[in-house]
PDB file of C-alpha atoms in Angstrom:
ATOM      1  CA  MET F   1      79.730  74.763 104.672  1.00 37.00           C
ATOM      2  CA  ALA F   2      80.446  75.676 101.058  1.00 40.00           C
ATOM      3  CA  GLU F   3      83.815  77.121 102.048  1.00 44.00           C
ATOM      4  CA  ARG F   4      84.778  73.916 103.874  1.00 45.00           C
ATOM      5  CA  ASN F   5      84.003  71.847 100.773  1.00 45.00           C
ATOM      6  CA  GLN F   6      86.293  73.969  98.595  1.00 56.00           C
ATOM      7  CA  THR F   7      89.545  72.230  97.625  1.00 64.00           C
ATOM      8  CA  LEU F   8      92.627  74.078  98.813  1.00 74.00           C
ATOM      9  CA  VAL F   9      95.343  74.684  96.225  1.00 77.00           C
ATOM     10  CA  THR F  10      98.686  72.975  96.907  1.00 81.00           C
ATOM     11  CA  GLU F  11     100.395  73.975  93.672  1.00 87.00           C
ATOM     12  CA  PHE F  12     100.207  76.817  91.180  1.00 91.00           C
ATOM     13  CA  VAL F  13     100.459  77.049  87.415  1.00 90.00           C
ATOM     14  CA  LEU F  14     102.670  79.841  86.082  1.00 91.00           C
ATOM     15  CA  THR F  15     101.453  81.021  82.673  1.00 88.00           C
ATOM     16  CA  GLY F  16     104.885  82.446  81.835  1.00 85.00           C
ATOM     17  CA  LEU F  17     105.723  85.187  79.361  1.00 86.00           C
ATOM     18  CA  THR F  18     103.556  83.794  76.586  1.00 82.00           C
ATOM     19  CA  GLU F  19     101.225  80.879  75.983  1.00 81.00           C
ATOM     20  CA  ARG F  20     102.170  80.524  72.299  1.00 84.00           C
ATOM     21  CA  PRO F  21     103.808  77.077  71.885  1.00 84.00           C
ATOM     22  CA  GLU F  22     105.972  78.067  68.897  1.00 87.00           C
ATOM     23  CA  LEU F  23     107.797  80.686  71.022  1.00 87.00           C
ATOM     24  CA  GLN F  24     108.696  78.459  73.961  1.00 90.00           C
ATOM     25  CA  VAL F  25     111.927  76.941  72.574  1.00 92.00           C
ATOM     26  CA  PRO F  26     113.283  80.209  71.077  1.00 93.00           C
ATOM     27  CA  LEU F  27     112.563  82.016  74.381  1.00 92.00           C
ATOM     28  CA  PHE F  28     114.238  79.187  76.292  1.00 94.00           C
ATOM     29  CA  LEU F  29     117.414  79.601  74.231  1.00 96.00           C
ATOM     30  CA  VAL F  30     117.403  83.406  74.543  1.00 95.00           C
ATOM     31  CA  PHE F  31     116.953  83.407  78.326  1.00 95.00           C
ATOM     32  CA  LEU F  32     119.408  80.544  78.806  1.00 96.00           C
ATOM     33  CA  VAL F  33     122.092  82.637  77.100  1.00 97.00           C
ATOM     34  CA  ILE F  34     121.065  85.706  79.148  1.00 96.00           C
ATOM     35  CA  TYR F  35     121.250  83.720  82.396  1.00 96.00           C
ATOM     36  CA  LEU F  36     124.666  82.259  81.602  1.00 97.00           C
ATOM     37  CA  ILE F  37     126.060  85.706  80.702  1.00 96.00           C
ATOM     38  CA  THR F  38     124.507  87.138  83.881  1.00 96.00           C
ATOM     39  CA  MET F  39     126.121  84.541  86.108  1.00 96.00           C
ATOM     40  CA  VAL F  40     129.509  84.732  84.361  1.00 95.00           C
ATOM     41  CA  GLY F  41     129.409  88.551  84.492  1.00 93.00           C
ATOM     42  CA  ASN F  42     128.433  88.865  88.154  1.00 95.00           C
ATOM     43  CA  LEU F  43     130.422  85.960  89.572  1.00 95.00           C
ATOM     44  CA  GLY F  44     133.375  86.898  87.375  1.00 92.00           C
ATOM     45  CA  LEU F  45     133.265  90.466  88.721  1.00 91.00           C
ATOM     46  CA  ILE F  46     133.186  89.149  92.304  1.00 92.00           C
ATOM     47  CA  ALA F  47     136.152  86.841  91.604  1.00 90.00           C
ATOM     48  CA  LEU F  48     138.117  89.664  89.940  1.00 88.00           C
ATOM     49  CA  ILE F  49     137.537  92.045  92.867  1.00 88.00           C
ATOM     50  CA  TRP F  50     138.588  89.477  95.466  1.00 86.00           C
ATOM     51  CA  LYS F  51     141.561  88.316  93.393  1.00 85.00           C
ATOM     52  CA  ASP F  52     142.996  91.820  93.021  1.00 80.00           C
ATOM     53  CA  ALA F  53     144.819  93.047  96.146  1.00 74.00           C
ATOM     54  CA  HIS F  54     143.842  96.689  95.572  1.00 76.00           C
ATOM     55  CA  LEU F  55     140.180  96.243  94.643  1.00 79.00           C
ATOM     56  CA  HIS F  56     139.093  93.994  97.503  1.00 77.00           C
ATOM     57  CA  THR F  57     140.393  96.474 100.096  1.00 79.00           C
ATOM     58  CA  THR F  58     138.616  99.471  98.507  1.00 83.00           C
ATOM     59  CA  PRO F  59     135.136 100.217  99.941  1.00 87.00           C
ATOM     60  CA  MET F  60     133.521 100.968  96.568  1.00 87.00           C
ATOM     61  CA  TYR F  61     134.532  97.572  95.196  1.00 88.00           C
ATOM     62  CA  LEU F  62     133.464  95.749  98.347  1.00 91.00           C
ATOM     63  CA  PHE F  63     129.999  97.221  97.801  1.00 92.00           C
ATOM     64  CA  LEU F  64     130.162  96.445  94.083  1.00 91.00           C
ATOM     65  CA  SER F  65     130.970  92.786  94.747  1.00 92.00           C
ATOM     66  CA  SER F  66     128.020  92.630  97.174  1.00 94.00           C
ATOM     67  CA  LEU F  67     125.771  94.189  94.521  1.00 93.00           C
ATOM     68  CA  ALA F  68     126.968  91.618  91.984  1.00 94.00           C
ATOM     69  CA  PHE F  69     126.117  88.827  94.440  1.00 95.00           C
ATOM     70  CA  ALA F  70     122.631  90.294  95.017  1.00 95.00           C
ATOM     71  CA  ASP F  71     122.118  90.507  91.236  1.00 94.00           C
ATOM     72  CA  ALA F  72     123.171  86.873  90.824  1.00 95.00           C
ATOM     73  CA  CYS F  73     120.687  85.873  93.556  1.00 95.00           C
ATOM     74  CA  THR F  74     117.876  87.919  91.987  1.00 94.00           C
ATOM     75  CA  SER F  75     118.383  86.307  88.593  1.00 95.00           C
ATOM     76  CA  SER F  76     118.804  82.811  90.066  1.00 95.00           C
ATOM     77  CA  SER F  77     115.581  83.082  92.072  1.00 95.00           C
ATOM     78  CA  VAL F  78     113.548  83.596  88.883  1.00 94.00           C
ATOM     79  CA  THR F  79     115.332  82.452  85.714  1.00 95.00           C
ATOM     80  CA  PRO F  80     115.978  78.700  86.335  1.00 94.00           C
ATOM     81  CA  LYS F  81     112.291  77.962  87.018  1.00 93.00           C
ATOM     82  CA  MET F  82     111.281  80.078  84.037  1.00 93.00           C
ATOM     83  CA  LEU F  83     113.650  78.077  81.822  1.00 94.00           C
ATOM     84  CA  VAL F  84     112.159  74.804  83.071  1.00 93.00           C
ATOM     85  CA  ASN F  85     108.638  76.081  82.363  1.00 91.00           C
ATOM     86  CA  PHE F  86     109.528  76.992  78.778  1.00 91.00           C
ATOM     87  CA  LEU F  87     110.090  73.281  78.115  1.00 89.00           C
ATOM     88  CA  SER F  88     107.300  72.080  80.412  1.00 85.00           C
ATOM     89  CA  THR F  89     103.709  71.486  79.367  1.00 79.00           C
ATOM     90  CA  ASP F  90     102.100  72.415  82.691  1.00 83.00           C
ATOM     91  CA  GLY F  91     104.272  75.145  84.311  1.00 85.00           C
ATOM     92  CA  GLN F  92     103.479  73.841  87.799  1.00 90.00           C
ATOM     93  CA  ILE F  93     105.182  74.984  90.998  1.00 92.00           C
ATOM     94  CA  SER F  94     104.372  73.770  94.516  1.00 91.00           C
ATOM     95  CA  LEU F  95     103.057  76.126  97.179  1.00 91.00           C
ATOM     96  CA  SER F  96     106.261  75.867  99.231  1.00 91.00           C
ATOM     97  CA  ASP F  97     108.500  76.361  96.177  1.00 93.00           C
ATOM     98  CA  CYS F  98     106.419  79.366  95.154  1.00 93.00           C
ATOM     99  CA  PHE F  99     106.792  81.001  98.573  1.00 94.00           C
ATOM    100  CA  ALA F 100     110.529  80.151  98.621  1.00 95.00           C
ATOM    101  CA  GLN F 101     111.015  81.704  95.180  1.00 95.00           C
ATOM    102  CA  PHE F 102     109.388  84.948  96.272  1.00 95.00           C
ATOM    103  CA  TYR F 103     111.328  84.905  99.569  1.00 96.00           C
ATOM    104  CA  PHE F 104     114.731  84.790  97.860  1.00 96.00           C
ATOM    105  CA  PHE F 105     113.706  87.248  95.165  1.00 94.00           C
ATOM    106  CA  CYS F 106     112.300  89.772  97.660  1.00 94.00           C
ATOM    107  CA  SER F 107     115.336  89.442  99.910  1.00 96.00           C
ATOM    108  CA  SER F 108     117.873  90.072  97.140  1.00 95.00           C
ATOM    109  CA  ALA F 109     115.843  92.912  95.557  1.00 92.00           C
ATOM    110  CA  THR F 110     115.472  94.691  98.915  1.00 94.00           C
ATOM    111  CA  THR F 111     119.167  94.209  99.634  1.00 96.00           C
ATOM    112  CA  GLU F 112     119.982  95.785  96.274  1.00 93.00           C
ATOM    113  CA  CYS F 113     117.941  98.905  97.165  1.00 92.00           C
ATOM    114  CA  PHE F 114     120.030  99.486 100.290  1.00 95.00           C
ATOM    115  CA  LEU F 115     123.310  98.563  98.597  1.00 94.00           C
ATOM    116  CA  LEU F 116     122.666 101.270  95.996  1.00 92.00           C
ATOM    117  CA  LEU F 117     122.071 103.699  98.872  1.00 93.00           C
ATOM    118  CA  VAL F 118     125.304 102.657 100.595  1.00 94.00           C
ATOM    119  CA  MET F 119     127.204 103.042  97.311  1.00 91.00           C
ATOM    120  CA  ALA F 120     125.763 106.550  96.900  1.00 90.00           C
ATOM    121  CA  TYR F 121     126.914 107.445 100.420  1.00 92.00           C
ATOM    122  CA  ASP F 122     130.354 106.016  99.641  1.00 91.00           C
ATOM    123  CA  ARG F 123     130.669 108.273  96.557  1.00 88.00           C
ATOM    124  CA  TYR F 124     129.418 111.254  98.583  1.00 89.00           C
ATOM    125  CA  VAL F 125     132.125 110.800 101.225  1.00 91.00           C
ATOM    126  CA  ALA F 126     134.830 110.061  98.623  1.00 88.00           C
ATOM    127  CA  ILE F 127     134.130 113.179  96.544  1.00 85.00           C
ATOM    128  CA  CYS F 128     132.819 115.676  99.114  1.00 86.00           C
ATOM    129  CA  ASN F 129     135.150 114.720 101.995  1.00 87.00           C
ATOM    130  CA  PRO F 130     138.165 113.021 100.373  1.00 85.00           C
ATOM    131  CA  LEU F 131     140.518 113.662 103.323  1.00 87.00           C
ATOM    132  CA  LEU F 132     138.139 111.961 105.759  1.00 88.00           C
ATOM    133  CA  TYR F 133     137.299 109.082 103.391  1.00 89.00           C
ATOM    134  CA  PRO F 134     139.843 106.528 104.727  1.00 88.00           C
ATOM    135  CA  VAL F 135     138.693 107.219 108.294  1.00 89.00           C
ATOM    136  CA  VAL F 136     134.933 107.331 107.679  1.00 89.00           C
ATOM    137  CA  MET F 137     134.733 104.381 105.271  1.00 90.00           C
ATOM    138  CA  SER F 138     136.821 101.932 107.271  1.00 89.00           C
ATOM    139  CA  ASN F 139     136.764  98.221 106.457  1.00 87.00           C
ATOM    140  CA  LYS F 140     134.848  97.569 109.676  1.00 90.00           C
ATOM    141  CA  LEU F 141     132.114 100.076 108.797  1.00 92.00           C
ATOM    142  CA  CYS F 142     131.882  98.769 105.217  1.00 92.00           C
ATOM    143  CA  THR F 143     131.413  95.204 106.461  1.00 92.00           C
ATOM    144  CA  GLN F 144     128.759  96.355 108.929  1.00 95.00           C
ATOM    145  CA  LEU F 145     126.902  98.292 106.216  1.00 95.00           C
ATOM    146  CA  ILE F 146     126.899  95.256 103.910  1.00 95.00           C
ATOM    147  CA  LEU F 147     125.610  92.995 106.696  1.00 96.00           C
ATOM    148  CA  VAL F 148     122.854  95.500 107.541  1.00 96.00           C
ATOM    149  CA  THR F 149     121.674  95.627 103.905  1.00 97.00           C
ATOM    150  CA  TYR F 150     121.377  91.826 103.783  1.00 96.00           C
ATOM    151  CA  PHE F 151     119.675  91.751 107.183  1.00 97.00           C
ATOM    152  CA  ILE F 152     117.042  94.275 106.021  1.00 96.00           C
ATOM    153  CA  GLY F 153     116.503  92.215 102.864  1.00 96.00           C
ATOM    154  CA  ILE F 154     115.948  89.022 104.858  1.00 96.00           C
ATOM    155  CA  LEU F 155     113.696  90.819 107.355  1.00 97.00           C
ATOM    156  CA  ASN F 156     111.521  92.362 104.645  1.00 96.00           C
ATOM    157  CA  SER F 157     111.008  89.073 102.805  1.00 96.00           C
ATOM    158  CA  THR F 158     110.331  87.237 106.097  1.00 96.00           C
ATOM    159  CA  ILE F 159     107.535  89.704 106.931  1.00 96.00           C
ATOM    160  CA  HIS F 160     105.853  89.279 103.533  1.00 96.00           C
ATOM    161  CA  VAL F 161     106.172  85.485 103.380  1.00 95.00           C
ATOM    162  CA  GLY F 162     105.037  85.225 107.010  1.00 94.00           C
ATOM    163  CA  LEU F 163     101.844  87.076 106.099  1.00 94.00           C
ATOM    164  CA  LEU F 164     101.545  85.093 102.879  1.00 93.00           C
ATOM    165  CA  VAL F 165     101.388  81.806 104.790  1.00 91.00           C
ATOM    166  CA  ARG F 166      98.114  82.879 106.432  1.00 89.00           C
ATOM    167  CA  LEU F 167      96.365  83.024 103.038  1.00 89.00           C
ATOM    168  CA  THR F 168      94.501  80.093 101.526  1.00 88.00           C
ATOM    169  CA  PHE F 169      94.082  79.541  97.797  1.00 87.00           C
ATOM    170  CA  CYS F 170      91.015  77.788  96.401  1.00 81.00           C
ATOM    171  CA  ARG F 171      89.517  79.976  93.656  1.00 74.00           C
ATOM    172  CA  SER F 172      92.188  79.274  91.060  1.00 81.00           C
ATOM    173  CA  ASN F 173      95.740  78.001  90.896  1.00 86.00           C
ATOM    174  CA  VAL F 174      96.694  79.963  87.772  1.00 88.00           C
ATOM    175  CA  VAL F 175      99.229  82.755  88.297  1.00 88.00           C
ATOM    176  CA  HIS F 176      99.365  85.041  85.265  1.00 86.00           C
ATOM    177  CA  TYR F 177     103.076  85.685  85.580  1.00 88.00           C
ATOM    178  CA  PHE F 178     106.454  84.093  84.874  1.00 89.00           C
ATOM    179  CA  TYR F 179     107.350  83.795  88.580  1.00 92.00           C
ATOM    180  CA  CYS F 180     105.527  83.827  91.936  1.00 92.00           C
ATOM    181  CA  GLU F 181     104.913  87.552  92.152  1.00 88.00           C
ATOM    182  CA  ILE F 182     103.214  88.427  95.439  1.00 90.00           C
ATOM    183  CA  VAL F 183     100.614  90.883  94.095  1.00 87.00           C
ATOM    184  CA  GLN F 184      99.416  88.243  91.614  1.00 88.00           C
ATOM    185  CA  LEU F 185      99.033  85.719  94.452  1.00 90.00           C
ATOM    186  CA  PHE F 186      96.693  88.124  96.264  1.00 90.00           C
ATOM    187  CA  THR F 187      94.278  88.058  93.324  1.00 87.00           C
ATOM    188  CA  ILE F 188      93.695  84.293  93.612  1.00 88.00           C
ATOM    189  CA  SER F 189      93.520  84.123  97.416  1.00 88.00           C
ATOM    190  CA  CYS F 190      90.316  82.934  99.127  1.00 88.00           C
ATOM    191  CA  THR F 191      91.374  84.767 102.286  1.00 88.00           C
ATOM    192  CA  ASP F 192      91.028  88.526 102.562  1.00 89.00           C
ATOM    193  CA  ALA F 193      94.437  89.868 101.504  1.00 89.00           C
ATOM    194  CA  THR F 194      93.814  93.500 102.509  1.00 91.00           C
ATOM    195  CA  LEU F 195      96.406  93.358 105.303  1.00 94.00           C
ATOM    196  CA  ASN F 196      98.971  91.801 102.967  1.00 93.00           C
ATOM    197  CA  LYS F 197      98.360  94.447 100.306  1.00 92.00           C
ATOM    198  CA  LEU F 198      98.673  97.225 102.876  1.00 94.00           C
ATOM    199  CA  VAL F 199     101.959  95.854 104.243  1.00 94.00           C
ATOM    200  CA  VAL F 200     103.375  95.425 100.711  1.00 91.00           C
ATOM    201  CA  PHE F 201     102.385  98.997  99.821  1.00 89.00           C
ATOM    202  CA  ILE F 202     103.779 100.488 103.054  1.00 93.00           C
ATOM    203  CA  CYS F 203     107.055  98.530 102.942  1.00 92.00           C
ATOM    204  CA  SER F 204     107.564  99.118  99.212  1.00 87.00           C
ATOM    205  CA  THR F 205     106.785 102.808  99.466  1.00 87.00           C
ATOM    206  CA  PHE F 206     109.001 103.332 102.509  1.00 92.00           C
ATOM    207  CA  ILE F 207     111.966 101.289 101.238  1.00 92.00           C
ATOM    208  CA  GLN F 208     111.913 102.676  97.723  1.00 86.00           C
ATOM    209  CA  ALA F 209     111.099 106.282  98.653  1.00 88.00           C
ATOM    210  CA  PHE F 210     113.613 106.341 101.542  1.00 93.00           C
ATOM    211  CA  THR F 211     116.501 104.816  99.602  1.00 92.00           C
ATOM    212  CA  PHE F 212     115.794 106.642  96.337  1.00 90.00           C
ATOM    213  CA  THR F 213     115.415 110.060  98.032  1.00 91.00           C
ATOM    214  CA  ASN F 214     118.679 109.654  99.926  1.00 93.00           C
ATOM    215  CA  ILE F 215     120.452 108.455  96.788  1.00 91.00           C
ATOM    216  CA  VAL F 216     119.246 111.523  94.876  1.00 89.00           C
ATOM    217  CA  VAL F 217     120.304 113.839  97.741  1.00 91.00           C
ATOM    218  CA  SER F 218     123.752 112.196  97.905  1.00 89.00           C
ATOM    219  CA  TYR F 219     124.368 112.477  94.165  1.00 87.00           C
ATOM    220  CA  THR F 220     123.036 116.043  94.065  1.00 86.00           C
ATOM    221  CA  ARG F 221     125.653 117.030  96.650  1.00 88.00           C
ATOM    222  CA  VAL F 222     128.239 115.068  94.698  1.00 85.00           C
ATOM    223  CA  LEU F 223     127.301 116.928  91.509  1.00 83.00           C
ATOM    224  CA  PHE F 224     127.800 120.332  93.151  1.00 83.00           C
ATOM    225  CA  ALA F 225     131.115 119.129  94.590  1.00 81.00           C
ATOM    226  CA  ILE F 226     132.238 117.980  91.118  1.00 79.00           C
ATOM    227  CA  LEU F 227     131.328 121.337  89.574  1.00 76.00           C
ATOM    228  CA  ARG F 228     133.466 123.098  92.214  1.00 76.00           C
ATOM    229  CA  LYS F 229     136.543 121.028  91.348  1.00 67.00           C
ATOM    230  CA  LYS F 230     139.274 123.055  89.633  1.00 60.00           C
ATOM    231  CA  SER F 231     140.916 120.082  87.948  1.00 65.00           C
ATOM    232  CA  GLU F 232     139.200 119.117  84.685  1.00 65.00           C
ATOM    233  CA  LYS F 233     140.665 115.593  84.973  1.00 63.00           C
ATOM    234  CA  GLY F 234     139.244 115.247  88.501  1.00 60.00           C
ATOM    235  CA  ARG F 235     135.819 116.464  87.346  1.00 63.00           C
ATOM    236  CA  SER F 236     135.821 114.048  84.431  1.00 67.00           C
ATOM    237  CA  LYS F 237     136.777 111.020  86.566  1.00 62.00           C
ATOM    238  CA  ALA F 238     134.257 111.806  89.321  1.00 64.00           C
ATOM    239  CA  PHE F 239     131.448 112.503  86.862  1.00 66.00           C
ATOM    240  CA  SER F 240     132.177 109.309  84.916  1.00 66.00           C
ATOM    241  CA  THR F 241     131.969 107.171  88.084  1.00 65.00           C
ATOM    242  CA  CYS F 242     128.780 108.803  89.352  1.00 71.00           C
ATOM    243  CA  SER F 243     127.012 108.753  85.980  1.00 73.00           C
ATOM    244  CA  VAL F 244     127.489 104.972  85.837  1.00 71.00           C
ATOM    245  CA  HIS F 245     126.004 104.602  89.325  1.00 74.00           C
ATOM    246  CA  LEU F 246     123.058 106.857  88.456  1.00 78.00           C
ATOM    247  CA  LEU F 247     122.279 104.878  85.300  1.00 77.00           C
ATOM    248  CA  SER F 248     122.004 101.684  87.353  1.00 77.00           C
ATOM    249  CA  VAL F 249     119.882 103.465  89.995  1.00 81.00           C
ATOM    250  CA  PHE F 250     117.341 104.873  87.538  1.00 79.00           C
ATOM    251  CA  LEU F 251     117.015 101.589  85.646  1.00 77.00           C
ATOM    252  CA  PHE F 252     116.381  99.688  88.882  1.00 78.00           C
ATOM    253  CA  TYR F 253     114.060 102.110  90.661  1.00 78.00           C
ATOM    254  CA  GLY F 254     112.075 103.090  87.590  1.00 75.00           C
ATOM    255  CA  ASN F 255     110.789  99.553  87.183  1.00 71.00           C
ATOM    256  CA  LEU F 256     110.235  98.942  90.910  1.00 68.00           C
ATOM    257  CA  PHE F 257     108.072 102.069  91.223  1.00 69.00           C
ATOM    258  CA  LEU F 258     105.922 100.962  88.288  1.00 66.00           C
ATOM    259  CA  ILE F 259     105.353  97.496  89.767  1.00 63.00           C
ATOM    260  CA  TYR F 260     105.028  97.959  93.547  1.00 58.00           C
ATOM    261  CA  ILE F 261     104.065 101.573  94.121  1.00 54.00           C
ATOM    262  CA  ARG F 262     101.446 101.384  91.404  1.00 56.00           C
ATOM    263  CA  PRO F 263     100.420  97.701  91.451  1.00 51.00           C
ATOM    264  CA  GLY F 264      97.555  96.398  89.355  1.00 51.00           C
ATOM    265  CA  SER F 265      94.654  94.520  90.858  1.00 44.00           C
ATOM    266  CA  GLY F 266      93.908  92.031  88.097  1.00 46.00           C
ATOM    267  CA  PRO F 267      95.830  89.660  85.820  1.00 48.00           C
ATOM    268  CA  ALA F 268      99.174  91.045  84.763  1.00 50.00           C
ATOM    269  CA  GLU F 269      99.246  92.977  81.511  1.00 61.00           C
ATOM    270  CA  ASP F 270     102.034  92.461  78.999  1.00 67.00           C
ATOM    271  CA  LYS F 271     103.647  95.809  79.853  1.00 71.00           C
ATOM    272  CA  GLU F 272     103.697  94.901  83.572  1.00 75.00           C
ATOM    273  CA  LYS F 273     105.405  91.607  82.750  1.00 79.00           C
ATOM    274  CA  LEU F 274     107.906  93.576  80.683  1.00 79.00           C
ATOM    275  CA  TYR F 275     108.706  95.861  83.633  1.00 78.00           C
ATOM    276  CA  SER F 276     109.208  92.830  85.880  1.00 82.00           C
ATOM    277  CA  LEU F 277     111.313  91.085  83.261  1.00 87.00           C
ATOM    278  CA  PHE F 278     113.551  94.119  83.094  1.00 85.00           C
ATOM    279  CA  TYR F 279     114.416  94.331  86.789  1.00 82.00           C
ATOM    280  CA  THR F 280     114.471  90.586  87.509  1.00 89.00           C
ATOM    281  CA  ILE F 281     116.552  89.475  84.517  1.00 91.00           C
ATOM    282  CA  ILE F 282     117.839  92.340  82.353  1.00 89.00           C
ATOM    283  CA  ILE F 283     119.234  94.629  85.098  1.00 90.00           C
ATOM    284  CA  PRO F 284     121.266  91.796  86.728  1.00 92.00           C
ATOM    285  CA  LEU F 285     122.619  91.130  83.218  1.00 93.00           C
ATOM    286  CA  LEU F 286     123.568  94.771  82.570  1.00 89.00           C
ATOM    287  CA  ASN F 287     124.960  95.804  85.988  1.00 88.00           C
ATOM    288  CA  PRO F 288     128.359  94.033  85.874  1.00 88.00           C
ATOM    289  CA  PHE F 289     129.028  95.535  82.440  1.00 86.00           C
ATOM    290  CA  ILE F 290     127.715  98.992  83.371  1.00 83.00           C
ATOM    291  CA  TYR F 291     130.047  99.101  86.385  1.00 80.00           C
ATOM    292  CA  SER F 292     133.114  97.542  84.770  1.00 79.00           C
ATOM    293  CA  LEU F 293     133.378  98.562  81.109  1.00 73.00           C
ATOM    294  CA  ARG F 294     133.946 102.251  81.919  1.00 68.00           C
ATOM    295  CA  ASN F 295     135.885 101.607  85.125  1.00 74.00           C
ATOM    296  CA  ARG F 296     139.637 101.976  84.636  1.00 76.00           C
ATOM    297  CA  GLU F 297     140.543 100.196  87.868  1.00 78.00           C
ATOM    298  CA  VAL F 298     138.420  97.136  87.022  1.00 78.00           C
ATOM    299  CA  LEU F 299     139.796  97.037  83.470  1.00 75.00           C
ATOM    300  CA  GLY F 300     143.309  97.439  84.867  1.00 78.00           C
ATOM    301  CA  ALA F 301     142.758  94.534  87.283  1.00 74.00           C
ATOM    302  CA  LEU F 302     141.486  92.426  84.371  1.00 77.00           C
ATOM    303  CA  ARG F 303     144.607  93.216  82.328  1.00 76.00           C
ATOM    304  CA  ARG F 304     146.873  92.353  85.271  1.00 77.00           C
ATOM    305  CA  LEU F 305     145.065  89.051  85.695  1.00 73.00           C
ATOM    306  CA  LYS F 306     145.549  88.205  82.006  1.00 73.00           C
ATOM    307  CA  LYS F 307     149.298  88.827  82.265  1.00 71.00           C
ATOM    308  CA  LYS F 308     149.713  86.340  85.119  1.00 67.00           C
TER     309      LYS F 308
END
C-alpha cells in the first residue's frame, strides 16, 4: 500500500558539473566555445573529405568522416542540454528527454568503438597487405562496415533504453551528473535494477574488450610490418598515421573502461564526472584535429580548397 502511494517521478534534476552559482556563467562560456569548435571541426572535416575527389573515395577517409559524424552526435547529445542548465535555476529534464539523451549518446559512443576497430583493420590491410588493399577494402565493403557499426550502436542503445523503461523512479529525482548517465539512474530507481546493471556490465565489457583487443592486435601486427619496411620514408609515414590513430584509441577507451567496466554504485564523484566529461566533450573536440593536423593528405585537400 505504501508503494502505491509513492509519487512516481516524471522529470529529473541534473546537478551538473558544479552547484556553485558563481561558476555557472564562466562554465557556460567555456563549453559554448568548446561545442562550437567541436561542431566546426567535425562537420568541417566531413565537408572537406566529401568535397575532395581523392579523399571521399579512399576507405580511410570514409571511416574518418563517419567517426567525425559520430563525434558530432556524441557531443550534441550532451552539450546543448548542459549549456541550458548552466543558465537555468532548476536543471530539469523530462523522463522521455532523459531517456532520449542517453539513447543518442549510447548509440554514437558504441558506434565509435566499432569505427575505431574498422579503422584499425583498414590500417592493418593497407600496411600488411598493400597489394590486396584495393581489392579487400572495396567501396562496397567499406559502406557495409560503416552501416554495421551504426546498426550495432542503435541496437545496443535500444537494448539499454528498452530495459530502462521498465524501471520506476520515486525515491528521488536528483541525478548527480551533468547528463542522464544510465548508472546514475539505477541508483534512484524504485525498481530492482540488478538486471539492468548486469546487461550494462556484460555489454560494456564485451564491446570494449572485444573492440580494444582486436585494435591492439591489429596495430601490433602493423608495428611489426612497419619495422620490417626497408624504406625509412615508408616507415616514417606508416608510423605517423598509426600513432595518431593509437592516441585517439587510448584516450577514448581509457575513459570508457574507468566509467563502465568499473562503475560506482553511489553519487558520482568529481573524478568520475571528469572522466565522463573527457570522453563526451573533450575527445570529440580533439579528434578532428588529431586526425587532420598531422595528415598530409587532409592538409593538402585544405590547401587545394583555399586556392579555388
